[in-house]
PDB file of C-alpha atoms in Angstrom:
ATOM      1  CA  MET T   1     258.328 137.834 115.278  1.00  0.00           C
ATOM      2  CA  THR T   2     258.113 137.047 119.000  1.00  0.00           C
ATOM      3  CA  LYS T   3     254.962 135.513 120.479  1.00  0.00           C
ATOM      4  CA  ALA T   4     254.225 138.753 122.339  1.00  0.00           C
ATOM      5  CA  ALA T   5     254.562 140.786 119.138  1.00  0.00           C
ATOM      6  CA  GLU T   6     252.360 138.312 117.278  1.00  0.00           C
ATOM      7  CA  GLU T   7     249.675 138.644 119.943  1.00  0.00           C
ATOM      8  CA  GLU T   8     249.695 142.441 119.651  1.00  0.00           C
ATOM      9  CA  LYS T   9     249.618 142.459 115.843  1.00  0.00           C
ATOM     10  CA  GLU T  10     246.336 144.007 114.756  1.00  0.00           C
ATOM     11  CA  PHE T  11     243.999 141.824 112.716  1.00  0.00           C
ATOM     12  CA  GLN T  12     243.499 142.825 109.096  1.00  0.00           C
ATOM     13  CA  TRP T  13     240.069 141.189 109.214  1.00  0.00           C
ATOM     14  CA  PRO T  14     238.781 141.249 112.815  1.00  0.00           C
ATOM     15  CA  PRO T  15     236.180 138.655 113.850  1.00  0.00           C
ATOM     16  CA  LEU T  16     232.480 139.444 113.550  1.00  0.00           C
ATOM     17  CA  GLU T  17     229.945 138.888 116.301  1.00  0.00           C
ATOM     18  CA  SER T  18     227.532 136.079 115.398  1.00  0.00           C
ATOM     19  CA  ASN T  19     224.601 138.450 115.276  1.00  0.00           C
ATOM     20  CA  PRO T  20     222.038 138.225 112.441  1.00  0.00           C
ATOM     21  CA  GLU T  21     221.293 141.954 112.559  1.00  0.00           C
ATOM     22  CA  ILE T  22     224.968 142.813 112.080  1.00  0.00           C
ATOM     23  CA  PHE T  23     225.348 140.244 109.304  1.00  0.00           C
ATOM     24  CA  THR T  24     222.206 141.459 107.551  1.00  0.00           C
ATOM     25  CA  GLU T  25     223.324 145.094 107.697  1.00  0.00           C
ATOM     26  CA  TYR T  26     226.811 144.124 106.504  1.00  0.00           C
ATOM     27  CA  MET T  27     225.482 142.101 103.568  1.00  0.00           C
ATOM     28  CA  HIS T  28     223.064 144.843 102.541  1.00  0.00           C
ATOM     29  CA  ARG T  29     225.905 147.363 102.790  1.00  0.00           C
ATOM     30  CA  ILE T  30     228.018 145.420 100.294  1.00  0.00           C
ATOM     31  CA  GLY T  31     225.161 144.741  97.898  1.00  0.00           C
ATOM     32  CA  LEU T  32     222.904 141.840  98.877  1.00  0.00           C
ATOM     33  CA  SER T  33     219.348 142.662  97.845  1.00  0.00           C
ATOM     34  CA  PRO T  34     217.003 143.863 100.632  1.00  0.00           C
ATOM     35  CA  THR T  35     214.733 140.968  99.632  1.00  0.00           C
ATOM     36  CA  CYS T  36     217.165 138.711 101.533  1.00  0.00           C
ATOM     37  CA  ALA T  37     218.337 138.726 105.136  1.00  0.00           C
ATOM     38  CA  ILE T  38     220.286 136.738 107.686  1.00  0.00           C
ATOM     39  CA  GLY T  39     218.076 134.956 110.217  1.00  0.00           C
ATOM     40  CA  GLU T  40     218.807 133.295 113.535  1.00  0.00           C
ATOM     41  CA  VAL T  41     218.122 129.666 114.440  1.00  0.00           C
ATOM     42  CA  PHE T  42     217.050 129.645 118.087  1.00  0.00           C
ATOM     43  CA  GLY T  43     216.917 125.874 118.406  1.00  0.00           C
ATOM     44  CA  PHE T  44     216.599 122.631 116.479  1.00  0.00           C
ATOM     45  CA  ASP T  45     212.977 121.875 117.384  1.00  0.00           C
ATOM     46  CA  GLU T  46     210.493 122.065 114.528  1.00  0.00           C
ATOM     47  CA  ASP T  47     208.395 124.650 116.380  1.00  0.00           C
ATOM     48  CA  LEU T  48     211.388 127.018 116.467  1.00  0.00           C
ATOM     49  CA  LEU T  49     212.430 126.342 112.878  1.00  0.00           C
ATOM     50  CA  ALA T  50     208.947 127.287 111.701  1.00  0.00           C
ATOM     51  CA  PHE T  51     209.556 130.940 112.636  1.00  0.00           C
ATOM     52  CA  LEU T  52     212.231 131.413 109.969  1.00  0.00           C
ATOM     53  CA  PRO T  53     211.156 133.136 106.726  1.00  0.00           C
ATOM     54  CA  GLN T  54     211.222 130.941 103.644  1.00  0.00           C
ATOM     55  CA  PRO T  55     212.900 130.070 101.411  1.00  0.00           C
ATOM     56  CA  ILE T  56     216.201 129.374 103.128  1.00  0.00           C
ATOM     57  CA  TYR T  57     219.120 129.506 100.699  1.00  0.00           C
ATOM     58  CA  GLY T  58     222.022 128.589 102.961  1.00  0.00           C
ATOM     59  CA  VAL T  59     223.102 128.050 106.554  1.00  0.00           C
ATOM     60  CA  ILE T  60     225.973 129.749 108.390  1.00  0.00           C
ATOM     61  CA  VAL T  61     227.329 128.137 111.554  1.00  0.00           C
ATOM     62  CA  ALA T  62     229.858 129.458 114.065  1.00  0.00           C
ATOM     63  CA  PHE T  63     231.421 126.794 116.268  1.00  0.00           C
ATOM     64  CA  GLU T  64     234.535 126.048 118.243  1.00  0.00           C
ATOM     65  CA  ARG T  65     236.588 123.238 116.777  1.00  0.00           C
ATOM     66  CA  ILE T  66     237.674 120.565 119.242  1.00  0.00           C
ATOM     67  CA  LYS T  67     239.201 118.259 116.641  1.00  0.00           C
ATOM     68  CA  ASN T  68     241.142 119.415 113.602  1.00  0.00           C
ATOM     69  CA  ASP T  69     239.033 118.874 110.494  1.00  0.00           C
ATOM     70  CA  ARG T  70     241.027 120.854 107.956  1.00  0.00           C
ATOM     71  CA  ASP T  71     241.910 117.703 106.029  1.00  0.00           C
ATOM     72  CA  LYS T  72     238.272 117.315 104.963  1.00  0.00           C
ATOM     73  CA  GLY T  73     237.025 118.496 101.599  1.00  0.00           C
ATOM     74  CA  SER T  74     238.566 118.100  98.177  1.00  0.00           C
ATOM     75  CA  ALA T  75     239.887 120.497  95.561  1.00  0.00           C
ATOM     76  CA  GLU T  76     238.375 118.149  92.974  1.00  0.00           C
ATOM     77  CA  ASP T  77     234.897 119.172  94.158  1.00  0.00           C
ATOM     78  CA  VAL T  78     235.294 122.899  93.478  1.00  0.00           C
ATOM     79  CA  SER T  79     233.346 122.422  90.252  1.00  0.00           C
ATOM     80  CA  LYS T  80     230.326 121.198  92.232  1.00  0.00           C
ATOM     81  CA  VAL T  81     229.604 124.730  93.472  1.00  0.00           C
ATOM     82  CA  GLN T  82     229.351 128.074  91.729  1.00  0.00           C
ATOM     83  CA  PHE T  83     231.749 129.820  94.113  1.00  0.00           C
ATOM     84  CA  TYR T  84     234.434 128.619  96.515  1.00  0.00           C
ATOM     85  CA  MET T  85     237.442 130.468  97.895  1.00  0.00           C
ATOM     86  CA  ASP T  86     240.387 129.714 100.150  1.00  0.00           C
ATOM     87  CA  GLN T  87     241.073 131.426 103.453  1.00  0.00           C
ATOM     88  CA  THR T  88     244.724 131.955 104.328  1.00  0.00           C
ATOM     89  CA  GLY T  89     246.420 133.595 107.301  1.00  0.00           C
ATOM     90  CA  SER T  90     246.243 136.998 105.635  1.00  0.00           C
ATOM     91  CA  LEU T  91     242.448 136.772 105.890  1.00  0.00           C
ATOM     92  CA  ASP T  92     242.938 136.035 109.583  1.00  0.00           C
ATOM     93  CA  ASN T  93     239.356 136.268 110.878  1.00  0.00           C
ATOM     94  CA  ALA T  94     237.406 136.885 107.690  1.00  0.00           C
ATOM     95  CA  CYS T  95     235.629 133.527 108.074  1.00  0.00           C
ATOM     96  CA  GLY T  96     232.311 135.220 108.923  1.00  0.00           C
ATOM     97  CA  ILE T  97     232.127 137.202 105.698  1.00  0.00           C
ATOM     98  CA  ILE T  98     233.634 134.329 103.693  1.00  0.00           C
ATOM     99  CA  ALA T  99     230.818 132.095 104.945  1.00  0.00           C
ATOM    100  CA  CYS T 100     228.347 134.737 103.753  1.00  0.00           C
ATOM    101  CA  LEU T 101     230.063 134.903 100.370  1.00  0.00           C
ATOM    102  CA  HIS T 102     229.919 131.121 100.092  1.00  0.00           C
ATOM    103  CA  ALA T 103     226.210 131.127 100.958  1.00  0.00           C
ATOM    104  CA  SER T 104     225.094 134.070  98.833  1.00  0.00           C
ATOM    105  CA  LEU T 105     227.212 133.418  95.726  1.00  0.00           C
ATOM    106  CA  ASN T 106     225.892 129.865  95.555  1.00  0.00           C
ATOM    107  CA  ALA T 107     222.265 130.911  95.894  1.00  0.00           C
ATOM    108  CA  PRO T 108     219.618 132.354  93.542  1.00  0.00           C
ATOM    109  CA  VAL T 109     219.612 135.722  95.295  1.00  0.00           C
ATOM    110  CA  ASP T 110     219.714 139.204  93.808  1.00  0.00           C
ATOM    111  CA  ILE T 111     222.822 141.360  94.109  1.00  0.00           C
ATOM    112  CA  LEU T 112     222.645 145.095  93.520  1.00  0.00           C
ATOM    113  CA  PRO T 113     224.444 146.237  90.345  1.00  0.00           C
ATOM    114  CA  ASP T 114     227.819 147.984  90.790  1.00  0.00           C
ATOM    115  CA  SER T 115     227.895 147.149  94.507  1.00  0.00           C
ATOM    116  CA  VAL T 116     230.989 145.850  96.318  1.00  0.00           C
ATOM    117  CA  LEU T 117     229.564 142.334  96.194  1.00  0.00           C
ATOM    118  CA  ASP T 118     228.592 142.590  92.520  1.00  0.00           C
ATOM    119  CA  LYS T 119     232.052 143.799  91.532  1.00  0.00           C
ATOM    120  CA  PHE T 120     233.768 141.128  93.638  1.00  0.00           C
ATOM    121  CA  GLN T 121     231.641 138.404  92.089  1.00  0.00           C
ATOM    122  CA  LYS T 122     232.276 139.554  88.522  1.00  0.00           C
ATOM    123  CA  GLU T 123     236.004 140.134  89.036  1.00  0.00           C
ATOM    124  CA  ASN T 124     236.422 136.626  90.461  1.00  0.00           C
ATOM    125  CA  ALA T 125     234.015 134.663  88.283  1.00  0.00           C
ATOM    126  CA  THR T 126     236.735 132.703  86.476  1.00  0.00           C
ATOM    127  CA  LYS T 127     239.446 132.768  89.129  1.00  0.00           C
ATOM    128  CA  SER T 128     240.690 129.871  91.243  1.00  0.00           C
ATOM    129  CA  PRO T 129     239.945 129.580  94.994  1.00  0.00           C
ATOM    130  CA  ALA T 130     243.480 130.772  95.742  1.00  0.00           C
ATOM    131  CA  GLU T 131     243.152 133.767  93.404  1.00  0.00           C
ATOM    132  CA  ARG T 132     239.830 134.725  94.986  1.00  0.00           C
ATOM    133  CA  CYS T 133     241.530 134.661  98.365  1.00  0.00           C
ATOM    134  CA  VAL T 134     244.181 137.099  97.145  1.00  0.00           C
ATOM    135  CA  SER T 135     241.485 139.277  95.564  1.00  0.00           C
ATOM    136  CA  LEU T 136     239.700 139.656  98.890  1.00  0.00           C
ATOM    137  CA  GLU T 137     242.977 140.214 100.739  1.00  0.00           C
ATOM    138  CA  GLN T 138     243.791 143.146  98.444  1.00  0.00           C
ATOM    139  CA  ASN T 139     240.306 144.672  98.375  1.00  0.00           C
ATOM    140  CA  ASN T 140     240.805 147.610 100.728  1.00  0.00           C
ATOM    141  CA  GLY T 141     237.278 148.929 100.256  1.00  0.00           C
ATOM    142  CA  PHE T 142     235.838 145.591 101.321  1.00  0.00           C
ATOM    143  CA  LYS T 143     238.302 145.384 104.206  1.00  0.00           C
ATOM    144  CA  ASN T 144     237.388 148.821 105.563  1.00  0.00           C
ATOM    145  CA  ILE T 145     233.671 147.984 105.492  1.00  0.00           C
ATOM    146  CA  HIS T 146     234.440 144.744 107.318  1.00  0.00           C
ATOM    147  CA  LYS T 147     236.413 146.486 110.064  1.00  0.00           C
ATOM    148  CA  GLY T 148     233.503 148.840 110.675  1.00  0.00           C
ATOM    149  CA  PHE T 149     231.088 145.948 111.224  1.00  0.00           C
ATOM    150  CA  ALA T 150     233.596 144.056 113.374  1.00  0.00           C
ATOM    151  CA  MET T 151     233.306 146.902 115.885  1.00  0.00           C
ATOM    152  CA  LYS T 152     229.533 146.445 116.202  1.00  0.00           C
ATOM    153  CA  GLY T 153     227.608 144.246 118.602  1.00  0.00           C
ATOM    154  CA  GLN T 154     227.376 143.607 122.318  1.00  0.00           C
ATOM    155  CA  SER T 155     230.635 141.691 122.596  1.00  0.00           C
ATOM    156  CA  GLN T 156     233.912 143.526 123.064  1.00  0.00           C
ATOM    157  CA  ALA T 157     235.653 143.771 119.717  1.00  0.00           C
ATOM    158  CA  ILE T 158     238.729 141.540 119.363  1.00  0.00           C
ATOM    159  CA  THR T 159     241.341 143.358 117.311  1.00  0.00           C
ATOM    160  CA  SER T 160     244.442 141.256 118.042  1.00  0.00           C
ATOM    161  CA  ASN T 161     245.675 137.989 119.605  1.00  0.00           C
ATOM    162  CA  GLN T 162     244.345 134.923 117.822  1.00  0.00           C
ATOM    163  CA  ASP T 163     244.154 133.022 121.130  1.00  0.00           C
ATOM    164  CA  ASN T 164     241.121 135.148 121.982  1.00  0.00           C
ATOM    165  CA  VAL T 165     239.221 133.963 118.904  1.00  0.00           C
ATOM    166  CA  LYS T 166     237.427 130.704 119.694  1.00  0.00           C
ATOM    167  CA  HIS T 167     234.822 130.290 116.962  1.00  0.00           C
ATOM    168  CA  HIS T 168     235.000 129.683 113.232  1.00  0.00           C
ATOM    169  CA  PHE T 169     232.263 130.307 110.638  1.00  0.00           C
ATOM    170  CA  VAL T 170     231.383 127.894 107.838  1.00  0.00           C
ATOM    171  CA  ALA T 171     228.533 127.760 105.320  1.00  0.00           C
ATOM    172  CA  PHE T 172     226.297 124.916 104.195  1.00  0.00           C
ATOM    173  CA  VAL T 173     224.518 124.923 100.825  1.00  0.00           C
ATOM    174  CA  VAL T 174     222.643 122.377  98.756  1.00  0.00           C
ATOM    175  CA  MET T 175     223.764 121.966  95.167  1.00  0.00           C
ATOM    176  CA  ASP T 176     222.358 119.287  92.844  1.00  0.00           C
ATOM    177  CA  GLY T 177     220.761 117.473  95.770  1.00  0.00           C
ATOM    178  CA  LYS T 178     223.948 117.327  97.870  1.00  0.00           C
ATOM    179  CA  LEU T 179     224.672 119.048 101.177  1.00  0.00           C
ATOM    180  CA  ILE T 180     228.050 120.762 100.862  1.00  0.00           C
ATOM    181  CA  GLU T 181     230.076 122.464 103.584  1.00  0.00           C
ATOM    182  CA  LEU T 182     232.085 125.452 102.384  1.00  0.00           C
ATOM    183  CA  ASP T 183     235.039 126.375 104.580  1.00  0.00           C
ATOM    184  CA  GLY T 184     238.025 128.151 103.064  1.00  0.00           C
ATOM    185  CA  THR T 185     240.439 126.577 105.572  1.00  0.00           C
ATOM    186  CA  LYS T 186     239.705 123.081 104.250  1.00  0.00           C
ATOM    187  CA  LYS T 187     241.156 121.417 101.152  1.00  0.00           C
ATOM    188  CA  GLY T 188     238.022 122.252  99.180  1.00  0.00           C
ATOM    189  CA  PRO T 189     234.236 121.871  99.337  1.00  0.00           C
ATOM    190  CA  ASN T 190     233.200 119.108 101.731  1.00  0.00           C
ATOM    191  CA  VAL T 191     230.449 117.090 100.034  1.00  0.00           C
ATOM    192  CA  ILE T 192     228.461 115.486 102.855  1.00  0.00           C
ATOM    193  CA  GLY T 193     225.686 113.624 101.076  1.00  0.00           C
ATOM    194  CA  TYR T 194     222.164 113.611  99.685  1.00  0.00           C
ATOM    195  CA  CYS T 195     219.984 116.465 100.938  1.00  0.00           C
ATOM    196  CA  GLU T 196     216.848 118.354  99.904  1.00  0.00           C
ATOM    197  CA  ASP T 197     216.540 120.763 102.840  1.00  0.00           C
ATOM    198  CA  VAL T 198     219.676 122.794 103.623  1.00  0.00           C
ATOM    199  CA  GLN T 199     218.419 123.861 107.039  1.00  0.00           C
ATOM    200  CA  ARG T 200     217.506 120.421 108.352  1.00  0.00           C
ATOM    201  CA  GLY T 201     220.413 118.756 106.609  1.00  0.00           C
ATOM    202  CA  SER T 202     222.830 121.177 108.277  1.00  0.00           C
ATOM    203  CA  ILE T 203     221.266 120.510 111.661  1.00  0.00           C
ATOM    204  CA  VAL T 204     221.701 116.755 111.236  1.00  0.00           C
ATOM    205  CA  GLU T 205     225.366 117.262 110.294  1.00  0.00           C
ATOM    206  CA  ILE T 206     226.003 119.567 113.262  1.00  0.00           C
ATOM    207  CA  GLN T 207     224.345 117.088 115.617  1.00  0.00           C
ATOM    208  CA  LYS T 208     226.642 114.339 114.302  1.00  0.00           C
ATOM    209  CA  ARG T 209     229.710 116.485 114.956  1.00  0.00           C
ATOM    210  CA  LEU T 210     228.503 117.320 118.450  1.00  0.00           C
ATOM    211  CA  ALA T 211     227.940 113.647 119.226  1.00  0.00           C
ATOM    212  CA  ALA T 212     231.410 112.789 117.884  1.00  0.00           C
ATOM    213  CA  GLY T 213     233.027 115.479 120.028  1.00  0.00           C
ATOM    214  CA  GLU T 214     234.362 117.313 116.984  1.00  0.00           C
ATOM    215  CA  ILE T 215     232.921 120.702 117.957  1.00  0.00           C
ATOM    216  CA  SER T 216     231.829 122.463 121.131  1.00  0.00           C
ATOM    217  CA  TYR T 217     228.200 122.900 122.157  1.00  0.00           C
ATOM    218  CA  GLN T 218     228.950 126.641 122.255  1.00  0.00           C
ATOM    219  CA  LEU T 219     227.732 127.362 118.745  1.00  0.00           C
ATOM    220  CA  SER T 220     225.341 129.552 116.819  1.00  0.00           C
ATOM    221  CA  MET T 221     223.464 129.000 113.578  1.00  0.00           C
ATOM    222  CA  MET T 222     222.143 131.566 111.121  1.00  0.00           C
ATOM    223  CA  THR T 223     220.371 131.317 107.788  1.00  0.00           C
ATOM    224  CA  LEU T 224     220.470 133.181 104.508  1.00  0.00           C
ATOM    225  CA  ASN T 225     216.775 133.521 103.786  1.00  0.00           C
ATOM    226  CA  ALA T 226     214.076 135.646 102.235  1.00  0.00           C
ATOM    227  CA  ALA T 227     213.524 138.856 104.170  1.00  0.00           C
ATOM    228  CA  ALA T 228     210.397 139.103 106.318  1.00  0.00           C
ATOM    229  CA  PHE T 229     208.334 142.072 105.166  1.00  0.00           C
TER     230      PHE T 229
END
């Protein structure tokens, strides 16, 4: 395929806008309980963090990579989380929903019975990260829902040409007292170190990467948290 043809090839999984309202609606649509929502982190100061509903189950970050970090993580650490999946080229820009899957399926949150998310979780409970990747690739119902939400938001939808996609989504969770980054493009879960607070631990890790020049300052951070009623 020529470069021009590759650029015009339509994405199977178009990128999502980093918008907590869109992510919340998407997750509720596929089966996350209404008792949970996706929140937005407006800044790293304690006064701003205090506005987020508690508890916070996971953190989702969208950033632009400056340095290649795909060699991080280890397949040997898959057993340290309840759910981890790979992301291949066929799931071109599914990183936003994969980050949500990594956050929600490693958290004590309720999932509605017989929903898309419930069925996906049960069908993939014993599968490998690679098999889960294929399962999502072939799930046309999931894919169609995703495409609908990729068209929402204030930004112009990007439906082709990977050069126009600058940001990548990852999730951070705490399991057994360890902060773990979950990114399907890496070799496996990236165990960072001791942590009790997923929100503040994620912020410290992001600040380290910013200082090291690994990622751009053009980033956004969201949380999987209890819904504010």
